[in-house]
CSV table of C-alpha atoms in Angstrom, one decimal:
chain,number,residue,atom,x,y,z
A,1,UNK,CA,-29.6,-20.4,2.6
A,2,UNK,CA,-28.9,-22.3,-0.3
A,3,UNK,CA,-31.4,-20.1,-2.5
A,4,UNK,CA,-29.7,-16.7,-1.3
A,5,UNK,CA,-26.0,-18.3,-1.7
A,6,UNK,CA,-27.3,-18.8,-5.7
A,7,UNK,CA,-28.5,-15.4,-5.6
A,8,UNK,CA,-25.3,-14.2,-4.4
A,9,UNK,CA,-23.4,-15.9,-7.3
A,10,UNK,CA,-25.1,-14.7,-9.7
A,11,UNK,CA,-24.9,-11.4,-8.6
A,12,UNK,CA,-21.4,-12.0,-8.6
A,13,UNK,CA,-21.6,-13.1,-12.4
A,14,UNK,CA,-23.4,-9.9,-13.6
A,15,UNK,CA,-21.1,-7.8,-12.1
A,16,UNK,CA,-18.0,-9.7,-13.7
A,17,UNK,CA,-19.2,-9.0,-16.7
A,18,UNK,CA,-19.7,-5.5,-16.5
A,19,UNK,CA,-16.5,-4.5,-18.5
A,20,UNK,CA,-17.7,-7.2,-21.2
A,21,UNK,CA,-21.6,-5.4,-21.2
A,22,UNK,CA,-20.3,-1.7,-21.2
A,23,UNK,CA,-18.4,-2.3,-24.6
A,24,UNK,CA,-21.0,-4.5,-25.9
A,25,UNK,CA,-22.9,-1.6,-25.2
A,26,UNK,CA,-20.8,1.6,-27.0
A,27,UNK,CA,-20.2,-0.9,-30.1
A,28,UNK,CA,-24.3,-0.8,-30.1
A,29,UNK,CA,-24.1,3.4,-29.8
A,30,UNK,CA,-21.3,3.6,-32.1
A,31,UNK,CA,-23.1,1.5,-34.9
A,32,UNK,CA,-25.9,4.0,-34.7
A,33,UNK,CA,-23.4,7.3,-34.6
A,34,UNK,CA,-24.8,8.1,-31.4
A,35,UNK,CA,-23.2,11.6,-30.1
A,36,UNK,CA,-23.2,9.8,-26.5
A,37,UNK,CA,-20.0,8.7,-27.8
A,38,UNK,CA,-18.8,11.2,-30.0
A,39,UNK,CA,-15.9,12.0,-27.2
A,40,UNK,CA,-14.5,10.5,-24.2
A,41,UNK,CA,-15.9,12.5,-22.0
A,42,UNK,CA,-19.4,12.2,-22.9
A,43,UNK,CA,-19.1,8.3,-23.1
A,44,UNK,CA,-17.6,7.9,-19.7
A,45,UNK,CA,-20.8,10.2,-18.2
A,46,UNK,CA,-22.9,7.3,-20.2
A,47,UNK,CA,-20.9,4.3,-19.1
A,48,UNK,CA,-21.4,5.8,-15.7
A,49,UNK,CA,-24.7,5.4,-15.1
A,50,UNK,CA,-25.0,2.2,-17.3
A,51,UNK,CA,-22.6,0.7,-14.8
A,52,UNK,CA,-24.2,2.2,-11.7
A,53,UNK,CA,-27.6,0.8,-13.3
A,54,UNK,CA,-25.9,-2.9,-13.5
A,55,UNK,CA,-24.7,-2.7,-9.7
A,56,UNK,CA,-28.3,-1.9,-8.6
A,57,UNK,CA,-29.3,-4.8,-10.5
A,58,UNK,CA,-26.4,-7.2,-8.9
A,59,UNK,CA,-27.6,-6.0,-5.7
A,60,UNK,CA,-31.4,-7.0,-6.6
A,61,UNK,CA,-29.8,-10.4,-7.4
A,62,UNK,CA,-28.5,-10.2,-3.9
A,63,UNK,CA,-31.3,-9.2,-1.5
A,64,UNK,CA,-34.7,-10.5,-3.7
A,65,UNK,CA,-36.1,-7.0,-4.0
A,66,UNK,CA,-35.8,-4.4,-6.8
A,67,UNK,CA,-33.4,-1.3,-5.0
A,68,UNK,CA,-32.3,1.9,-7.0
A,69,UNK,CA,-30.0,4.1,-5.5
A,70,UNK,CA,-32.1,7.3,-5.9
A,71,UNK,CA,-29.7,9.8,-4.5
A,72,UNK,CA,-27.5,9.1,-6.9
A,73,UNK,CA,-30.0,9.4,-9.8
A,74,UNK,CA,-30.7,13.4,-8.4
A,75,UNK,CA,-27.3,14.1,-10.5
A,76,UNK,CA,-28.4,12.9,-13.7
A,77,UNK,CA,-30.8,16.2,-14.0
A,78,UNK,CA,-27.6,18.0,-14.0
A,79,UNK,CA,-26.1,15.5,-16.8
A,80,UNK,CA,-29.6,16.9,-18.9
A,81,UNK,CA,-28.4,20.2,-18.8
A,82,UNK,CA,-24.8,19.6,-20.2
A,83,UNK,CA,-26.2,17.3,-23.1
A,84,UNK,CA,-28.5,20.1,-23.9
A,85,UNK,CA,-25.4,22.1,-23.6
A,86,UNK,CA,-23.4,20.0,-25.8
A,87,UNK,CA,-26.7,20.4,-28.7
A,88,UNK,CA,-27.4,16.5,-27.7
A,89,UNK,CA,-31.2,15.9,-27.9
A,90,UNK,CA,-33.2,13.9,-25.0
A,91,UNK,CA,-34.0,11.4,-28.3
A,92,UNK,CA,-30.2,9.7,-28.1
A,93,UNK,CA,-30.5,9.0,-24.4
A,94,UNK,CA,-34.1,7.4,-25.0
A,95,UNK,CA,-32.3,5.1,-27.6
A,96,UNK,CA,-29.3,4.4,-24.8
A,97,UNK,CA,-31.7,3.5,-22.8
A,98,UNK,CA,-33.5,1.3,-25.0
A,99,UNK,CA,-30.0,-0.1,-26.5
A,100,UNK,CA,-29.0,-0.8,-22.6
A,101,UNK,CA,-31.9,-2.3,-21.8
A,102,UNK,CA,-31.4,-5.2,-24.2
A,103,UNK,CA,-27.9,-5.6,-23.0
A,104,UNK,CA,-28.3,-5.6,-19.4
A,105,UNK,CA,-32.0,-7.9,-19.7
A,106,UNK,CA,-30.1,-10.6,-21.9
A,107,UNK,CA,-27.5,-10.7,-19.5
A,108,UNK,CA,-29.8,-11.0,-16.6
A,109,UNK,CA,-31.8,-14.2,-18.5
A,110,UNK,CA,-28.2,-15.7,-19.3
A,111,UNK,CA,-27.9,-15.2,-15.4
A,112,UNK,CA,-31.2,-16.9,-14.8
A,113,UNK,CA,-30.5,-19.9,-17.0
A,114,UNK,CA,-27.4,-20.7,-15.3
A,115,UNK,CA,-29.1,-20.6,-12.0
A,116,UNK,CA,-32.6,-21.1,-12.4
A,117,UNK,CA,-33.3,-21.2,-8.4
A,118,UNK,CA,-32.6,-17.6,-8.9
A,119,UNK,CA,-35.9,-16.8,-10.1
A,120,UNK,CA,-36.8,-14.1,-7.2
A,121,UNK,CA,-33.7,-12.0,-7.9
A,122,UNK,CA,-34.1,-12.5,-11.6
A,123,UNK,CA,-37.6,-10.7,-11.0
A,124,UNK,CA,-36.0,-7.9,-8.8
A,125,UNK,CA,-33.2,-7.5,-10.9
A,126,UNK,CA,-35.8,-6.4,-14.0
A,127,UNK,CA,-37.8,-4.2,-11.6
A,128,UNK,CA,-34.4,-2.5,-11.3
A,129,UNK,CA,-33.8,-1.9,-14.5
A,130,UNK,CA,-36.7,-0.7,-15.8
A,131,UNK,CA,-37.1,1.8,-13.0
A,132,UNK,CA,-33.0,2.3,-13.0
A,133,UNK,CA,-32.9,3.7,-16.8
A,134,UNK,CA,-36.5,5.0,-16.3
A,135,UNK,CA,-35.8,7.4,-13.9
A,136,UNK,CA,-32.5,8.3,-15.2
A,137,UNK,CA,-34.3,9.2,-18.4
A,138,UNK,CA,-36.9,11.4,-16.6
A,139,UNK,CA,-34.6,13.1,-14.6
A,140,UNK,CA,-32.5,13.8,-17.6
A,141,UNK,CA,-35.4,15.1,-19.7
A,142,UNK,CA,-36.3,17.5,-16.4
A,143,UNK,CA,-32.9,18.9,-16.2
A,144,UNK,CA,-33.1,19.0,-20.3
A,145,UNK,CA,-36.6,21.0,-20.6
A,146,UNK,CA,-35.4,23.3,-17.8
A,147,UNK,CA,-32.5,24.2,-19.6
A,148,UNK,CA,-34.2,24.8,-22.8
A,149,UNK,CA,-37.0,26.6,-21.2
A,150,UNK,CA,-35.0,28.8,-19.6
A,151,UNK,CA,-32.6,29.5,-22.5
A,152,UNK,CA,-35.8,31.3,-24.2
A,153,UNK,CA,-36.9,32.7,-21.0
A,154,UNK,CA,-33.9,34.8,-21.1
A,155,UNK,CA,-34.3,35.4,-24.4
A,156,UNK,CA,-37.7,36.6,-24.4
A,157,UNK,CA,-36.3,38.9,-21.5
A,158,UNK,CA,-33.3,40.7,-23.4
A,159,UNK,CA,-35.9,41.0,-26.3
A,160,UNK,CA,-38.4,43.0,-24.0
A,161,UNK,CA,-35.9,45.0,-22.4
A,162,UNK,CA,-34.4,45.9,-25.7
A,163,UNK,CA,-37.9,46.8,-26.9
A,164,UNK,CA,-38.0,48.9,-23.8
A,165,UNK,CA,-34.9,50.9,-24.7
A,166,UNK,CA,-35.9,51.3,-28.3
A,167,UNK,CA,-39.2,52.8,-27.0
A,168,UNK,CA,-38.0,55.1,-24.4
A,169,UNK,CA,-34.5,56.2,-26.3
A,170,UNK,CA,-36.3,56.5,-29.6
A,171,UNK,CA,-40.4,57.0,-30.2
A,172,UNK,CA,-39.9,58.6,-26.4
A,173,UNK,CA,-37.0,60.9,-27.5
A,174,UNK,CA,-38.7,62.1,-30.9
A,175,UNK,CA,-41.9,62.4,-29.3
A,176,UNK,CA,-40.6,64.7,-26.8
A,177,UNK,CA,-38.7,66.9,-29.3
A,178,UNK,CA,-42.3,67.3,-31.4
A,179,UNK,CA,-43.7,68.4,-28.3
A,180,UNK,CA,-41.0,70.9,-27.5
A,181,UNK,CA,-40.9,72.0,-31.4
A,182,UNK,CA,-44.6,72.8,-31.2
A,183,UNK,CA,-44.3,74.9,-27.8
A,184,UNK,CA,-42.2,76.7,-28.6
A,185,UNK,CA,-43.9,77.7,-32.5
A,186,UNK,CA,-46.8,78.6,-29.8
A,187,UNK,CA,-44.4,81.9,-28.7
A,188,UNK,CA,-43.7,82.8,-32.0
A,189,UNK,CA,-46.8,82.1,-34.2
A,190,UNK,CA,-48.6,85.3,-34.7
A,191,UNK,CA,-51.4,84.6,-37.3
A,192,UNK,CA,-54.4,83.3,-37.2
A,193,UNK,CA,-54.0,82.6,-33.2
A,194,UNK,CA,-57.5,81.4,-32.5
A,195,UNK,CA,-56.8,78.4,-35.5
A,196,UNK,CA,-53.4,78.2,-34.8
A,197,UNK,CA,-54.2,77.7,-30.6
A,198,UNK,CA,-56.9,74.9,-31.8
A,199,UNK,CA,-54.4,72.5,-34.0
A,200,UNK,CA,-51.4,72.8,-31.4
A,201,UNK,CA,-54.0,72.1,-28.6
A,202,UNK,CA,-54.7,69.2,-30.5
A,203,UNK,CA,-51.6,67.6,-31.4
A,204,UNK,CA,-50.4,68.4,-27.6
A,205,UNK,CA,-52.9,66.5,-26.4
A,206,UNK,CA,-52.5,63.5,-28.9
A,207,UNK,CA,-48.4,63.7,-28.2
A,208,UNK,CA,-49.0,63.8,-24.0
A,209,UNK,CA,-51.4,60.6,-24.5
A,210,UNK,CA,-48.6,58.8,-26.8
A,211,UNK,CA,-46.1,59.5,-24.1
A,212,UNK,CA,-48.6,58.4,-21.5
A,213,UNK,CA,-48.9,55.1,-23.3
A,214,UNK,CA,-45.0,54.7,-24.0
A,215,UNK,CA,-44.5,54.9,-20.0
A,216,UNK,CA,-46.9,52.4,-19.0
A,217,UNK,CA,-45.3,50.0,-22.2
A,218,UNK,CA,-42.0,50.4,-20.9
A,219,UNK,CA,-43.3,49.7,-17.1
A,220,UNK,CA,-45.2,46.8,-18.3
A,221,UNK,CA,-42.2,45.4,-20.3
A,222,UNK,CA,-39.9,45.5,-17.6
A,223,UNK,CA,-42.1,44.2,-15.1
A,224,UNK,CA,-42.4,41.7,-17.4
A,225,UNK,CA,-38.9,40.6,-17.0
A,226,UNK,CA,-39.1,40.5,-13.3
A,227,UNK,CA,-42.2,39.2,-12.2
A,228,UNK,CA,-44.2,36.4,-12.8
A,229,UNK,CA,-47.4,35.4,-12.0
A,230,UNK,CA,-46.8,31.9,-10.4
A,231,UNK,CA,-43.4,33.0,-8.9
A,232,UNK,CA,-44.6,35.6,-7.0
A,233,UNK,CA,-47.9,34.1,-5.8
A,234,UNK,CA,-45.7,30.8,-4.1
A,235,UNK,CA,-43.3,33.9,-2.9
A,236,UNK,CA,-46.3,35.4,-1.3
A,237,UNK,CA,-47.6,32.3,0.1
A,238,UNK,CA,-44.1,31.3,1.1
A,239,UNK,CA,-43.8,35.0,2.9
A,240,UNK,CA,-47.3,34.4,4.5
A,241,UNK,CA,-46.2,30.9,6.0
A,242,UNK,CA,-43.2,31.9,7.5
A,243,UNK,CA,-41.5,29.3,5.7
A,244,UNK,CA,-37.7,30.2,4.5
A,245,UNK,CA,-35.9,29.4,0.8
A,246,UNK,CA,-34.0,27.0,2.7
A,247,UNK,CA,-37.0,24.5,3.7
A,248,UNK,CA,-39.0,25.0,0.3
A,249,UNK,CA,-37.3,25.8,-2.9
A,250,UNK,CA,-39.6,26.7,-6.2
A,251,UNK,CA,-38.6,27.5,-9.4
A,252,UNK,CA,-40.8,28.4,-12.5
A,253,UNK,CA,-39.4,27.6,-15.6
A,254,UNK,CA,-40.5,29.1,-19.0
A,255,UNK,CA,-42.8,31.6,-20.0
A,256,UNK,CA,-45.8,31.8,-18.1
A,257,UNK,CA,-47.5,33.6,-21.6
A,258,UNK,CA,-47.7,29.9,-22.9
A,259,UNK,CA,-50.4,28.9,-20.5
A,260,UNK,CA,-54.2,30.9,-19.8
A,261,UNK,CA,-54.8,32.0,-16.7
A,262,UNK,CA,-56.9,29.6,-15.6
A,263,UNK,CA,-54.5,26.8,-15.8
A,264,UNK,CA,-52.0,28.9,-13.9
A,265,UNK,CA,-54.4,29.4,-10.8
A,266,UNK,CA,-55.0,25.6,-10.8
A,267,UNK,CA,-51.6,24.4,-11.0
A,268,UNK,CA,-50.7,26.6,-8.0
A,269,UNK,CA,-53.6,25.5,-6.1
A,270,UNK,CA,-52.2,22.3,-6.4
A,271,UNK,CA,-48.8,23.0,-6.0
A,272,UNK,CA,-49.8,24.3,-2.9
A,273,UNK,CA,-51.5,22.1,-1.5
A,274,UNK,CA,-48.8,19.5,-2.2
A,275,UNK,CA,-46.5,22.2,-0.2
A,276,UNK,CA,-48.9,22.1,2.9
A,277,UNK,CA,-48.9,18.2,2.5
A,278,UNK,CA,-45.4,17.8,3.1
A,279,UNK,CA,-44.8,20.3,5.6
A,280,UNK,CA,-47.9,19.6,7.5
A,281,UNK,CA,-48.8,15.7,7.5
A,282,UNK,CA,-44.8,14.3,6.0
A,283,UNK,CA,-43.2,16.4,8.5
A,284,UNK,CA,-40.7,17.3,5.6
A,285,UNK,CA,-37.0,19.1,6.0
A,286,UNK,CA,-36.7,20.0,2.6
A,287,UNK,CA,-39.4,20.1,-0.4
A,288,UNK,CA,-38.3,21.1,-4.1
A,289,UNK,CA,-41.3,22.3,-6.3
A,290,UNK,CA,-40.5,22.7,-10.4
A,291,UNK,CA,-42.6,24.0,-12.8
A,292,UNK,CA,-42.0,23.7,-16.4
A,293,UNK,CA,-43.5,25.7,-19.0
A,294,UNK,CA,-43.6,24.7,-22.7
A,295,UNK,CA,-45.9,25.9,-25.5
A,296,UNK,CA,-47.2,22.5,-25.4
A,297,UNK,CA,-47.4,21.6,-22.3
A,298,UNK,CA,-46.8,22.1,-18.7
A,299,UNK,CA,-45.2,20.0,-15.8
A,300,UNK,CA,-44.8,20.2,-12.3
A,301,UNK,CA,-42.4,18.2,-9.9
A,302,UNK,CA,-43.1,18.3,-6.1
A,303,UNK,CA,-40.5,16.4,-4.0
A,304,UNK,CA,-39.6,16.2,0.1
A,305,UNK,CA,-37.8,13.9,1.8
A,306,UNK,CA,-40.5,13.5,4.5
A,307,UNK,CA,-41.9,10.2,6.4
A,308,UNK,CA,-44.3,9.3,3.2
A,309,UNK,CA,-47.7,7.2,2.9
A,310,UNK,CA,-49.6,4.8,1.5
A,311,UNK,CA,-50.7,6.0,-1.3
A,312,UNK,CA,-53.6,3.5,-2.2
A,313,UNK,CA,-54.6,3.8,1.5
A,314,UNK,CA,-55.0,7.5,1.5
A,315,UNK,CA,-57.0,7.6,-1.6
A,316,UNK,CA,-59.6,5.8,-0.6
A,317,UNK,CA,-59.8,7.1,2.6
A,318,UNK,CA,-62.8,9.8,1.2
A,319,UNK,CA,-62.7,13.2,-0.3
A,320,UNK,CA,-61.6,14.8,2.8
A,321,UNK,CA,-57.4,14.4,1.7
A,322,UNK,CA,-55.8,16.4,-0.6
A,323,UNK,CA,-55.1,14.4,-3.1
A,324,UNK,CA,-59.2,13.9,-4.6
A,325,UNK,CA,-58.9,17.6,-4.9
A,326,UNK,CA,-55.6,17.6,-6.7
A,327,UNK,CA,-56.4,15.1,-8.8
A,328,UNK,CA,-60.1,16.4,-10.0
A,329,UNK,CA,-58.7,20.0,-10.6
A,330,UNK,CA,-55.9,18.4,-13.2
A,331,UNK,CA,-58.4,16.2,-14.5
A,332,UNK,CA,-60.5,19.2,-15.7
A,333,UNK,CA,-58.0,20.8,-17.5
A,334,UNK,CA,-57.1,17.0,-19.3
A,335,UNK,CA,-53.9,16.3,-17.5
A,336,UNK,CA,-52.9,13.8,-15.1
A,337,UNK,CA,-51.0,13.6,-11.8
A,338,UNK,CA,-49.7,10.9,-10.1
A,339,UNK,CA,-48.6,10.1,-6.6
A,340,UNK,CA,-45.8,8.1,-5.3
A,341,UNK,CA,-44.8,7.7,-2.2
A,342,UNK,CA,-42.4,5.3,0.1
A,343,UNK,CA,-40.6,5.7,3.6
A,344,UNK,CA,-37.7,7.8,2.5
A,345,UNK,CA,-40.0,10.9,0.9
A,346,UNK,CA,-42.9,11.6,-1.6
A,347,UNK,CA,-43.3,12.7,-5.5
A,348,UNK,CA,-45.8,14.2,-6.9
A,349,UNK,CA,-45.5,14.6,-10.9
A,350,UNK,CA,-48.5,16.8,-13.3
A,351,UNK,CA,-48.9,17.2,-17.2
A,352,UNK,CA,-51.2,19.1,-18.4
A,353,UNK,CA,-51.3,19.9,-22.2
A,354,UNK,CA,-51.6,23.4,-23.3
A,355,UNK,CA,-53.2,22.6,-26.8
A,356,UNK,CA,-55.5,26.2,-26.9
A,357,UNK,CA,-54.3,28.5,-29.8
A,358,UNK,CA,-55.1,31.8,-31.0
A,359,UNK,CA,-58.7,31.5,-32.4
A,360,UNK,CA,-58.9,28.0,-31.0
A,361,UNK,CA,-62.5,26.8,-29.6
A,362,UNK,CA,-61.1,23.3,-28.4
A,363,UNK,CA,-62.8,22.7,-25.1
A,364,UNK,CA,-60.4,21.2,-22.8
A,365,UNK,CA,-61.4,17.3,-21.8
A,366,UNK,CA,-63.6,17.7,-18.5
């Protein structure tokens, strides 16, 4: 009683000084001529989560155990796509992070050396603040690289279907007129018909093959724009399971030119496979499956909000689970995947570096 009534106070204490910490903590981003305060409405977004980040820890000071409120975390992914709106790179929240860190950890040791008994909470309340600004900052960067990604997805697509109107108003349209030009010389030419007959054949045939070709780059092109190869192989496998956009929502992000093929079949084998998991064994209402496409690198997030497992349990249980398989086909293209799981849902993040270039002969790790 005694030890949780100390707990309790000096929960209280960290949240009393949360006014005190929160301008301790723009003077720090101000000193550095961090954009996160470059206005007022861009600081309070900042202050905003720094102060929800300090409540989770009071509350860690309360109960013993390390508790971040995840729901509320969800919204910083949105808060990656206005800083990447705003031209603000993912490096000035890492260094708000870093600066709030300090801040909120000295605060918490003050807190333990005026109550020493504390010690549990002082533990819990650490857990919670790593995990509280580490999260924050990985949901950001998602909601970052997604933006980004498909900024030059878009691009990319008004660049091919400008290229397609180019081809078919212009090459198309001149070709066509040659064509015509030369038909029509074929009714009037009168000498030498025999030579005359061979050389039109000939560039008839050469101008029907161009405008063979043009067709099937302008089909291509805008196919292109609206198909891709991951997005419609989940669509097909969504189709094929009965299973409706409100249940399972997947979204590719990026262009799907930056990765070979054969890392594209894996990564939807395991994407898959993570979609059977949690509609089959987690029982899950809702699953959210993002892939992210870089020139660099690619990532995949697969989330539900089913019954969850024990993750260390499962993994040893033998080869017959999912996850062995998951994990040896990322490991064969050099990335890594990592499982976590608790009561309220389950997470499953992939990287897997896309380091092959034109004329490359790097053999991926195995």
């Amino acid at each position: 009683m005694h030890s949780g009534f100390v707990e309790s106070d000096t929960a209280e204490q960290l949240l009393g000084r949360t006014h005190e910490l929160l301008s301790d903590y723009r003077g720090r981003l101000e000193k550095i001529k961090s954009p996160l305060v470059s206005n007022e409405e861009t600081w309070h977004t900042c202050a905003l989560q720094a102060e929800r980040i300090i409540r989770d820890c009071a509350d860690s000071l309360r109960s013993g155990r390390a508790d971040v409120r995840d729901r509320l975390i969800q919204q910083v992914e949105g808060l990656g796509v206005a800083r990447a709106t705003q031209g603000i790179d993912a490096v000035h929240s890492i260094r708000a992070g870093m600066i709030l860190f300090d801040i909120v950890f000295d605060a918490l040791g003050k807190a333990m050396v005026d109550s020493p008994a504390a010690f549990d909470g002082f533990q819990a309340g650490v857990r919670t603040l790593q995990q509280g600004i580490g999260r924050r900052l990985e949901a950001g960067a998602i909601g970052h690289d997604t933006y980004l990604l498909n900024t030059v997805r878009e691009v990319n697509a008004a660049s091919q279907r400008q290229l397609a109107r180019e081809i078919h108003d212009h090459l198309g349209n001149h070709v066509s007129l040659a064509l015509r030009r030369i038909e029509l010389h074929e009714l009037t030419w009168e000498s030498s018909p025999d030579e005359v007959a061979v050389r039109i054949g000939a560039v008839k045939d050469t101008l029907t093959e161009a405008l063979g070709i043009i067709r099937d780059l302008v089909t291509q092109l805008r196919r292109a724009d609206r198909e891709g190869t991951l997005e419609s192989a989940f669509t097909a496998f969504l189709e094929s399971m009965e299973i409706t956009p409100s249940k399972v929502r997947i979204k590719v992000n990026g262009s799907e030119e930056w990765a070979p093929q054969d890392v594209l079949d894996e990564v939807f084998l395991v994407v898959r496979e993570c979609l059977r998991n949690s509609l089959a064994h987690a029982e899950a209402e809702h699953v959210l499956a993002t892939v992210d496409i870089a020139p660099y690198k690619l990532q995949a997030l697969i989330e539900d909000n089913g019954c969850g497992f024990d993750v260390s349990e499962v993994a040893t249980a033998g080869r017959a689970n999912g996850i062995a398989s998951c994990t040896e086909r990322v490991e064969l293209l050099g990335g890594t995947i990592l499982f976590a799981s608790a009561p309220e849902g389950t997470r499953v993040t992939l990287t897997i570096p896309l380091m092959d270039l034109p004329g490359d002969s790097v053999e991926r790790a195995t």
